[in-house]
Short mmCIF file of C-alpha atoms and ligand atoms in Angstrom, two decimals:
data_model
loop_
_atom_site.label_atom_id
_atom_site.label_comp_id
_atom_site.label_asym_id
_atom_site.label_seq_id
_atom_site.Cartn_x
_atom_site.Cartn_y
_atom_site.Cartn_z
CA MET A 13 91.66 39.91 -68.21
CA HIS A 14 92.11 36.59 -70.02
CA LEU A 15 92.97 37.60 -73.55
CA LEU A 16 94.12 34.19 -74.69
CA LYS A 17 90.86 32.58 -73.64
CA GLU A 18 88.94 35.24 -75.49
CA LEU A 19 91.10 34.75 -78.56
CA ASP A 20 90.80 30.97 -78.47
CA GLU A 21 87.02 31.27 -78.38
CA LYS A 22 87.15 33.27 -81.58
CA ASN A 23 88.11 31.88 -84.96
CA LEU A 24 91.90 32.18 -84.99
CA THR A 25 92.06 31.05 -88.62
CA GLY A 26 89.70 33.84 -89.57
CA ILE A 27 91.69 36.34 -87.51
CA GLY A 28 94.91 35.26 -89.24
CA GLN A 29 93.28 35.76 -92.64
CA GLU A 30 92.07 39.20 -91.59
CA LEU A 31 95.60 40.13 -90.44
CA TYR A 32 96.94 38.99 -93.80
CA ARG A 33 94.32 40.99 -95.71
CA PHE A 34 95.28 44.05 -93.70
CA ALA A 35 98.97 43.52 -94.51
CA SER A 36 98.02 43.20 -98.20
CA GLU A 37 96.18 46.52 -98.03
CA LEU A 38 99.22 48.30 -96.55
CA TYR A 39 101.78 46.53 -98.73
CA PRO A 40 101.72 48.77 -101.86
CA ILE A 41 102.26 52.04 -99.97
CA CYS A 42 105.68 53.65 -100.35
CA ARG A 43 106.62 54.42 -96.76
CA SER A 44 109.75 56.02 -95.42
CA ILE A 45 110.81 57.59 -92.12
CA THR A 46 108.80 60.71 -93.03
CA GLY A 47 106.23 61.72 -95.62
CA ASP A 48 102.82 60.90 -96.97
CA GLY A 49 103.36 57.13 -97.12
CA ILE A 50 103.59 56.95 -93.36
CA ARG A 51 100.62 59.35 -92.99
CA ARG A 52 98.47 57.21 -95.26
CA THR A 53 99.47 54.08 -93.37
CA LEU A 54 98.60 55.68 -90.02
CA SER A 55 95.27 56.93 -91.30
CA ILE A 56 94.36 53.39 -92.42
CA ILE A 57 95.34 52.05 -88.98
CA GLN A 58 93.26 54.88 -87.49
CA GLY A 59 90.25 53.37 -89.23
CA ARG A 60 90.63 50.38 -86.88
CA ILE A 61 91.89 51.75 -83.57
CA PRO A 62 91.99 55.18 -81.91
CA LEU A 63 95.28 56.72 -82.94
CA GLN A 64 96.68 60.06 -81.94
CA ILE A 65 98.94 61.37 -84.69
CA SER A 66 101.87 63.64 -83.95
CA GLU A 67 103.75 65.79 -86.45
CA VAL A 68 107.21 66.92 -85.38
CA PRO A 69 108.85 69.65 -87.52
CA THR A 70 112.06 69.12 -89.47
CA GLY A 71 115.04 70.37 -87.54
CA THR A 72 113.58 69.65 -84.08
CA ALA A 73 116.42 68.59 -81.82
CA VAL A 74 115.89 65.13 -80.34
CA PHE A 75 118.81 64.20 -78.07
CA ASP A 76 121.88 63.87 -80.29
CA TRP A 77 119.77 63.81 -83.46
CA SER A 78 117.49 66.17 -85.29
CA VAL A 79 114.28 65.46 -87.18
CA PRO A 80 115.27 65.11 -90.85
CA LYS A 81 113.78 66.71 -93.92
CA GLU A 82 110.50 65.23 -95.09
CA TRP A 83 110.65 62.99 -98.13
CA ASN A 84 107.88 62.43 -100.67
CA ILE A 85 107.94 60.76 -104.04
CA ARG A 86 105.54 60.68 -106.97
CA ASP A 87 107.41 58.77 -109.63
CA ALA A 88 110.80 57.47 -110.69
CA TYR A 89 112.18 55.65 -113.69
CA ILE A 90 115.13 54.87 -115.92
CA LYS A 91 114.14 55.18 -119.58
CA ASP A 92 116.13 53.76 -122.45
CA ALA A 93 116.70 55.62 -125.74
CA ARG A 94 113.42 54.22 -127.11
CA GLY A 95 111.48 55.68 -124.17
CA ASN A 96 110.84 52.35 -122.41
CA ARG A 97 110.90 52.41 -118.63
CA VAL A 98 113.54 49.77 -117.94
CA VAL A 99 113.33 50.45 -114.21
CA ASP A 100 109.96 51.71 -113.00
CA PHE A 101 108.96 52.90 -109.53
CA GLN A 102 105.33 52.20 -110.48
CA GLN A 103 106.21 48.48 -110.69
CA SER A 104 107.83 48.37 -107.26
CA ASN A 105 108.57 51.15 -104.80
CA LEU A 106 111.73 49.27 -103.80
CA HIS A 107 113.24 50.40 -107.13
CA VAL A 108 114.11 53.76 -105.64
CA LEU A 109 116.84 54.23 -103.07
CA ASN A 110 114.56 55.29 -100.21
CA TYR A 111 115.04 59.01 -99.45
CA SER A 112 116.59 59.73 -102.86
CA ALA A 113 117.04 63.39 -103.66
CA PRO A 114 115.32 64.49 -106.88
CA VAL A 115 117.19 64.03 -110.14
CA HIS A 116 116.35 64.41 -113.81
CA ALA A 117 119.23 63.86 -116.19
CA LYS A 118 120.50 62.01 -119.24
CA MET A 119 123.53 59.82 -118.80
CA PRO A 120 125.31 56.76 -120.16
CA LEU A 121 125.32 53.51 -118.18
CA CYS A 122 128.87 54.11 -116.93
CA ASP A 123 127.70 57.25 -115.08
CA LEU A 124 124.51 55.62 -113.88
CA ARG A 125 126.27 52.51 -112.60
CA PRO A 126 127.47 53.95 -109.23
CA HIS A 127 123.83 54.73 -108.45
CA LEU A 128 122.55 51.19 -109.05
CA PHE A 129 122.16 48.57 -106.31
CA THR A 130 121.62 44.84 -106.89
CA ILE A 131 122.03 41.48 -105.12
CA PRO A 132 124.21 39.25 -107.35
CA GLU A 133 123.54 36.16 -105.14
CA HIS A 134 119.80 36.51 -105.75
CA PRO A 135 119.70 37.87 -109.28
CA ASP A 136 115.88 38.14 -109.44
CA TRP A 137 115.37 40.06 -106.22
CA ILE A 138 115.36 43.84 -105.74
CA PRO A 139 117.27 45.03 -102.70
CA TYR A 140 115.81 47.55 -100.23
CA ARG A 141 118.27 50.36 -99.60
CA THR A 142 117.97 53.71 -97.88
CA SER A 143 119.94 56.91 -97.73
CA TYR A 144 118.33 58.79 -94.84
CA TYR A 145 121.18 60.73 -93.39
CA ARG A 146 123.43 61.26 -96.43
CA GLU A 147 121.82 62.98 -99.39
CA ASP A 148 122.11 60.77 -102.45
CA TRP A 149 120.02 59.29 -105.21
CA GLY A 150 119.88 55.81 -106.66
CA PHE A 151 117.93 52.86 -107.99
CA CYS A 152 117.60 49.31 -106.74
CA LEU A 153 116.99 46.61 -109.30
CA SER A 154 117.40 42.92 -109.84
CA HIS A 155 120.85 41.84 -110.91
CA ASN A 156 119.42 40.32 -114.08
CA GLN A 157 117.75 43.63 -114.89
CA MET A 158 121.09 45.36 -114.57
CA LEU A 159 122.92 42.80 -116.71
CA ALA A 160 120.41 43.48 -119.48
CA LEU A 161 121.17 47.21 -119.56
CA GLU A 162 122.98 48.44 -122.66
CA ASP A 163 125.41 51.34 -122.70
CA GLY A 164 122.72 53.98 -122.90
CA PRO A 165 122.21 56.88 -122.81
CA TYR A 166 119.37 56.75 -120.28
CA GLU A 167 116.88 59.27 -119.04
CA VAL A 168 117.01 59.12 -115.26
CA CYS A 169 114.20 60.65 -113.23
CA ILE A 170 113.39 60.66 -109.55
CA ASP A 171 110.41 62.92 -108.99
CA SER A 172 110.81 63.35 -105.24
CA THR A 173 110.89 66.22 -102.78
CA LEU A 174 113.17 66.52 -99.80
CA GLY A 175 112.48 69.61 -97.75
CA ASP A 176 111.25 71.06 -94.50
CA GLY A 177 108.21 69.19 -93.27
CA HIS A 178 107.45 66.82 -90.44
CA LEU A 179 108.14 63.45 -88.93
CA THR A 180 104.84 61.65 -88.31
CA TYR A 181 104.05 58.99 -85.75
CA GLY A 182 100.94 57.43 -84.26
CA GLU A 183 100.13 56.53 -80.70
CA CYS A 184 97.24 54.47 -79.36
CA TYR A 185 96.70 54.76 -75.61
CA LEU A 186 94.32 52.41 -73.82
CA PRO A 187 93.80 53.33 -70.18
CA GLY A 188 93.68 50.60 -67.54
CA HIS A 189 93.10 50.70 -63.78
CA SER A 190 96.77 51.47 -63.19
CA SER A 191 98.65 54.35 -64.76
CA ASP A 192 101.62 51.99 -65.12
CA GLU A 193 102.05 51.19 -68.77
CA VAL A 194 102.82 48.41 -71.17
CA LEU A 195 104.58 49.80 -74.25
CA ILE A 196 104.21 48.10 -77.63
CA SER A 197 106.33 49.56 -80.37
CA CYS A 198 106.57 48.80 -84.07
CA HIS A 199 108.29 50.54 -86.95
CA THR A 200 106.24 51.90 -89.82
CA CYS A 201 108.97 53.16 -92.12
CA HIS A 202 109.51 50.30 -94.56
CA PRO A 203 107.92 50.41 -98.03
CA SER A 204 106.68 47.22 -99.72
CA LEU A 205 108.19 44.71 -97.30
CA ALA A 206 105.84 42.28 -95.61
CA ASN A 207 107.57 40.61 -92.70
CA ASP A 208 109.74 43.61 -91.85
CA ASN A 209 107.49 45.17 -90.72
CA LEU A 210 103.88 44.99 -91.90
CA SER A 211 103.62 41.86 -89.77
CA GLY A 212 104.41 43.95 -86.68
CA LEU A 213 101.98 46.70 -87.69
CA VAL A 214 99.03 44.43 -88.28
CA VAL A 215 99.57 42.32 -85.16
CA ALA A 216 99.99 45.47 -83.01
CA THR A 217 96.80 46.93 -84.49
CA ALA A 218 94.89 43.71 -83.79
CA LEU A 219 96.26 43.60 -80.24
CA ALA A 220 95.16 47.17 -79.58
CA LYS A 221 91.71 46.34 -80.92
CA LEU A 222 91.49 43.20 -78.79
CA LEU A 223 92.69 44.98 -75.63
CA SER A 224 90.37 47.93 -76.12
CA GLY A 225 87.43 45.71 -75.24
CA CYS A 226 89.02 44.40 -72.02
CA ASP A 227 89.01 45.39 -68.38
CA LEU A 228 92.72 46.23 -68.15
CA HIS A 229 94.97 46.35 -65.14
CA TYR A 230 97.77 48.18 -66.95
CA SER A 231 97.41 51.04 -69.37
CA TYR A 232 98.69 50.18 -72.84
CA ARG A 233 100.56 52.43 -75.22
CA PHE A 234 101.04 51.36 -78.83
CA LEU A 235 103.59 53.28 -80.86
CA PHE A 236 103.58 53.23 -84.66
CA ILE A 237 106.80 55.05 -85.41
CA PRO A 238 109.56 55.28 -87.98
CA GLY A 239 112.53 53.12 -86.94
CA THR A 240 115.34 54.71 -84.90
CA ILE A 241 114.53 58.40 -85.43
CA GLY A 242 110.88 57.81 -84.48
CA ALA A 243 111.76 56.07 -81.22
CA ILE A 244 114.36 58.74 -80.45
CA THR A 245 111.83 61.49 -81.18
CA TRP A 246 109.14 59.86 -79.04
CA LEU A 247 111.56 59.35 -76.15
CA ALA A 248 112.78 62.94 -76.39
CA ARG A 249 109.20 64.22 -76.18
CA ASN A 250 108.19 61.85 -73.38
CA ARG A 251 111.30 61.84 -71.28
CA GLU A 252 109.42 62.79 -68.11
CA HIS A 253 106.81 60.08 -68.51
CA VAL A 254 108.68 56.96 -69.53
CA GLY A 255 109.09 55.92 -65.89
CA ARG A 256 105.51 54.67 -66.18
CA THR A 257 106.64 51.95 -68.58
CA ARG A 258 106.57 48.74 -66.55
CA HIS A 259 106.87 46.34 -69.48
CA GLY A 260 107.50 46.72 -73.18
CA LEU A 261 107.70 44.79 -76.41
CA VAL A 262 109.03 45.72 -79.81
CA LEU A 263 107.13 43.70 -82.42
CA THR A 264 108.84 42.97 -85.71
CA GLY A 265 109.23 40.20 -88.28
CA ILE A 266 106.43 38.03 -86.88
CA GLY A 267 104.75 36.82 -90.05
CA ASP A 268 107.32 34.41 -91.53
CA ALA A 269 107.57 30.67 -91.03
CA GLY A 270 110.49 30.77 -88.59
CA GLY A 271 110.33 29.83 -84.91
CA PHE A 272 109.88 32.58 -82.34
CA HIS A 273 112.81 34.55 -80.96
CA TYR A 274 112.57 36.79 -77.95
CA LYS A 275 115.41 39.21 -77.33
CA LYS A 276 115.68 40.18 -73.69
CA SER A 277 115.70 43.73 -72.42
CA ARG A 278 119.00 45.27 -71.38
CA ARG A 279 118.11 44.47 -67.77
CA GLY A 280 117.84 40.79 -68.68
CA ASP A 281 115.67 39.97 -65.67
CA ALA A 282 112.68 42.21 -66.30
CA GLU A 283 109.25 40.73 -65.72
CA VAL A 284 108.53 40.91 -69.46
CA ASP A 285 111.69 38.85 -70.10
CA GLN A 286 110.48 36.22 -67.67
CA ALA A 287 106.92 36.32 -69.05
CA ALA A 288 107.97 36.05 -72.70
CA GLY A 289 110.36 33.19 -71.92
CA HIS A 290 107.64 31.35 -70.02
CA VAL A 291 105.02 31.82 -72.73
CA LEU A 292 107.34 30.72 -75.52
CA ARG A 293 108.35 27.60 -73.61
CA HIS A 294 104.74 26.61 -73.00
CA HIS A 295 102.99 27.89 -76.13
CA SER A 296 105.34 27.38 -79.05
CA ASP A 297 107.05 24.32 -80.48
CA SER A 298 110.41 25.85 -81.15
CA SER A 299 111.60 29.12 -79.76
CA GLN A 300 114.80 30.74 -78.66
CA ILE A 301 115.63 33.37 -76.08
CA LEU A 302 118.34 35.82 -77.08
CA GLU A 303 120.38 37.93 -74.72
CA PHE A 304 120.27 41.69 -75.15
CA SER A 305 122.59 43.31 -77.64
CA PRO A 306 122.78 47.00 -78.52
CA TYR A 307 121.95 46.31 -82.17
CA GLY A 308 118.61 45.46 -83.72
CA TYR A 309 115.33 47.40 -83.67
CA ASP A 310 114.01 50.19 -81.46
CA GLU A 311 114.75 48.29 -78.25
CA ARG A 312 118.17 49.88 -78.84
CA GLN A 313 116.68 53.27 -77.98
CA TYR A 314 114.33 52.14 -75.18
CA CYS A 315 117.21 50.20 -73.63
CA SER A 316 119.81 52.96 -74.00
CA PRO A 317 121.48 53.48 -70.60
CA GLY A 318 119.72 56.77 -69.84
CA PHE A 319 116.33 55.03 -70.09
CA ASP A 320 117.06 51.32 -69.52
CA LEU A 321 113.38 50.50 -69.94
CA PRO A 322 112.18 46.91 -69.51
CA VAL A 323 111.54 46.46 -73.24
CA GLY A 324 112.29 43.26 -75.15
CA CYS A 325 111.80 42.36 -78.79
CA LEU A 326 109.60 39.60 -80.19
CA MET A 327 110.48 38.22 -83.60
CA ARG A 328 110.14 35.05 -85.60
CA SER A 329 113.22 34.77 -87.84
CA VAL A 330 115.87 37.18 -86.67
CA TRP A 331 116.59 40.10 -89.00
CA GLY A 332 119.61 39.63 -91.24
CA THR A 333 119.63 35.84 -90.83
CA PHE A 334 117.32 35.02 -93.74
CA PRO A 335 118.12 35.84 -97.36
CA GLU A 336 114.75 37.54 -97.99
CA TYR A 337 115.56 40.21 -95.38
CA HIS A 338 115.44 43.72 -96.90
CA THR A 339 114.69 42.45 -100.40
CA SER A 340 111.67 42.21 -102.67
CA ALA A 341 111.40 38.54 -101.60
CA ASP A 342 110.08 39.75 -98.24
CA ASN A 343 106.72 39.99 -99.95
CA LEU A 344 103.19 38.79 -99.27
CA ASP A 345 104.23 35.20 -100.07
CA PHE A 346 106.80 35.31 -97.29
CA ILE A 347 104.18 35.82 -94.58
CA ARG A 348 101.18 33.58 -93.93
CA PRO A 349 97.82 34.15 -92.23
CA ALA A 350 98.32 31.30 -89.74
CA GLN A 351 101.73 32.63 -88.71
CA LEU A 352 100.35 36.11 -88.10
CA GLY A 353 97.50 34.62 -86.09
CA GLU A 354 99.89 32.55 -84.00
CA SER A 355 102.05 35.63 -83.31
CA LEU A 356 98.96 37.46 -82.09
CA ARG A 357 98.23 34.50 -79.83
CA ILE A 358 101.73 34.56 -78.33
CA CYS A 359 101.44 38.30 -77.62
CA ALA A 360 98.04 37.73 -76.00
CA ALA A 361 99.54 35.03 -73.79
CA ILE A 362 102.38 37.34 -72.72
CA PHE A 363 99.92 40.12 -71.82
CA ASP A 364 97.79 37.62 -69.89
CA VAL A 365 100.79 36.74 -67.76
CA LEU A 366 101.69 40.40 -67.15
CA GLU A 367 98.10 41.31 -66.31
CA ASN A 368 97.56 38.45 -63.90
CA ASN A 369 100.96 38.09 -62.29
CA ARG A 370 100.91 38.97 -58.59
CA ARG A 371 102.11 37.79 -55.21
CA TYR A 372 100.15 36.10 -52.47
CA ARG A 373 100.70 35.17 -48.89
CA ASN A 374 99.67 31.75 -47.59
CA LEU A 375 97.46 32.48 -44.58
CA ASN A 376 97.94 28.95 -43.28
CA PRO A 377 101.68 28.44 -43.61
CA TYR A 378 102.27 25.99 -40.76
CA CYS A 379 102.12 22.62 -42.51
CA GLU A 380 99.72 22.01 -45.39
CA PRO A 381 96.19 23.24 -44.88
CA GLN A 382 93.68 20.40 -45.08
CA LEU A 383 92.44 20.74 -48.62
CA GLY A 384 89.92 17.90 -48.40
CA LYS A 385 87.69 19.61 -45.88
CA ARG A 386 87.58 22.66 -48.14
CA ASN A 387 86.67 20.60 -51.20
CA LEU A 388 90.01 21.53 -52.74
CA TYR A 389 91.33 18.01 -53.04
CA ARG A 390 89.30 17.26 -56.13
CA SER A 391 89.23 18.54 -59.66
CA THR A 392 87.25 21.62 -60.54
CA GLY A 393 88.38 22.42 -64.02
CA GLY A 394 89.56 20.75 -67.16
CA GLU A 395 93.01 19.79 -65.93
CA ALA A 396 93.84 16.31 -64.71
CA ILE A 397 93.31 16.11 -60.98
CA GLY A 398 97.00 15.49 -60.36
CA VAL A 399 97.98 18.69 -62.15
CA GLU A 400 95.38 20.77 -60.32
CA ILE A 401 96.35 19.49 -56.88
CA ASN A 402 100.01 19.86 -57.73
CA ALA A 403 99.43 23.49 -58.77
CA ARG A 404 97.57 24.23 -55.51
CA LEU A 405 100.39 22.72 -53.45
CA TRP A 406 102.99 24.75 -55.34
CA VAL A 407 101.03 27.97 -54.90
CA LEU A 408 100.53 27.32 -51.16
CA ASN A 409 104.16 26.43 -50.67
CA LEU A 410 105.71 29.37 -52.51
CA SER A 411 103.18 32.04 -51.61
CA ASP A 412 105.35 33.63 -48.98
CA GLY A 413 104.89 37.14 -50.28
CA LYS A 414 108.16 37.00 -52.20
CA HIS A 415 107.40 34.70 -55.11
CA SER A 416 105.13 35.91 -57.88
CA LEU A 417 102.76 33.52 -59.63
CA LEU A 418 105.15 33.61 -62.56
CA ASP A 419 108.03 32.59 -60.28
CA ILE A 420 105.87 29.70 -59.07
CA ALA A 421 104.93 28.69 -62.62
CA GLU A 422 108.60 28.69 -63.60
CA ARG A 423 109.75 26.72 -60.57
CA SER A 424 106.95 24.15 -60.82
CA GLY A 425 107.22 23.76 -64.58
CA LEU A 426 103.46 24.30 -64.86
CA PRO A 427 101.84 26.78 -67.23
CA PHE A 428 101.09 30.20 -65.75
CA SER A 429 97.36 29.83 -66.41
CA THR A 430 97.22 26.64 -64.29
CA ILE A 431 99.05 28.35 -61.42
CA SER A 432 96.94 31.47 -61.73
CA GLN A 433 93.68 29.47 -61.64
CA ALA A 434 94.89 27.55 -58.58
CA ALA A 435 95.72 30.80 -56.80
CA GLU A 436 92.32 32.25 -57.61
CA LEU A 437 90.64 29.18 -56.13
CA LEU A 438 92.79 29.23 -53.00
CA ARG A 439 92.18 32.93 -52.50
CA GLY A 440 88.44 32.33 -52.82
CA SER A 441 88.75 29.71 -50.09
CA GLY A 442 90.44 32.17 -47.77
CA LEU A 443 93.83 30.47 -47.86
CA LEU A 444 95.69 33.28 -49.62
CA SER A 445 95.76 37.03 -49.51
CA VAL A 446 97.17 39.37 -52.12
CA VAL A 447 100.48 40.98 -51.21
CA PHE A 448 101.02 44.55 -52.24
CA ASP A 449 104.20 46.15 -53.08
CA GLU A 450 106.00 46.77 -49.87
CA LEU A 451 107.50 43.32 -50.33
CA ALA A 452 107.78 43.30 -54.06
CA THR A 453 111.12 44.96 -54.39
CA GLY A 454 112.39 42.75 -57.20
CA THR A 455 112.23 43.64 -60.84
CA SER A 456 108.86 41.98 -61.17
CA GLY A 457 107.28 43.90 -58.30
CA ARG A 458 103.99 45.71 -58.58
CA ARG A 459 103.72 49.21 -57.31
CA ALA A 460 101.27 50.44 -54.72
CA GLY A 461 99.34 52.17 -57.49
CA ASN A 462 98.14 48.77 -58.61
CA VAL A 463 96.31 47.93 -55.45
CA ALA A 464 92.79 48.72 -56.56
CA LYS A 465 92.51 46.02 -59.16
CA VAL A 466 94.14 43.06 -57.48
CA THR A 467 92.13 42.86 -54.27
ZN1 LIG B 574 114.22 46.65 -91.66
#
């Protein structure tokens, strides 16, 4: 599989615009960790990729947690004495404290005040606030909106329901030759916020679509789940199977203009950590690798000590470090088509490395084999001859059964694709043989189950 090549042959500008259009379609939906917003979102994604939808009843025990009540909302407003909606859910779904219990009452501003949330530093923005695990009600509004409120009284209405129901998540499974899996996870629980995390949803959907047409070595599992409780629920229901996860990526906040950030898995030396670091160094202008920390997105759950899965997190700007984070300014102007397209490209490049990374043994290890007599001392591809020969010499030298192609790419400073092409050529000339797993005991080893594809 060479996903990047396939992507580069397509119109990446057009793909970026399509990703943006898809984000725009999902943007107005009022999502939460449960309820019809998430169902509607999943059913739209299901129109593009095969998605198995699971419904887990309220009260189901999932490790130390339990599936919460289901939340749905039809309308919400604060009306002044003249009947004007001074805060209106129909204008922005961020206006309601997400997961608000129902309320319908008349009250003066002084009583309403403790239920109002604003951002004084950005007086025109509406904050995004939630109250999942402590029953409450409230409104989020711009600070200027709040300053304009008179003493009241106000009619306050949140037409929501909070009761027994289900937690909903979607799963797209693409079988490959190996039953070992690559896990891609993104959270679907935020309402009208674009970067966090419609960017992750649309890129994951496009990746699943792209991969579904490929001859895959690994099997791929895409999870579209509510943050935290969704990952916990999925892990609780798949505890016996998660050992199949060989590599994983949480995708979030990948539509903004910031440089890429990759947060390593808890292991820190997983193959996906090495692959993401390599790809970002070679394919993006400015990027940063972050060490693991037990705070952030759903990598927290996948990397909890009982699981310790090799799952990292790909972001552009890091959550909490930009003022638009969790506010109405994380809107469709904050993400751009080209940035979404480039994020898709980076993911494709990471998967290419994972799919094609393997170990070889040099069958002619005593001094250099004579490349000239095998027509290997001249250029065959687009690279400069020096680079091609250099790559062949690196592959021959380090193919001792211990170094993977990615190890060789890292040590030589050459891009993985150049090393991988050189290895393919050398194997075709009978100078290398594939090494299976008896030697690959490191974190980046391939298991015996992978044999079929790599020979
Ligand atoms: Zn968030």
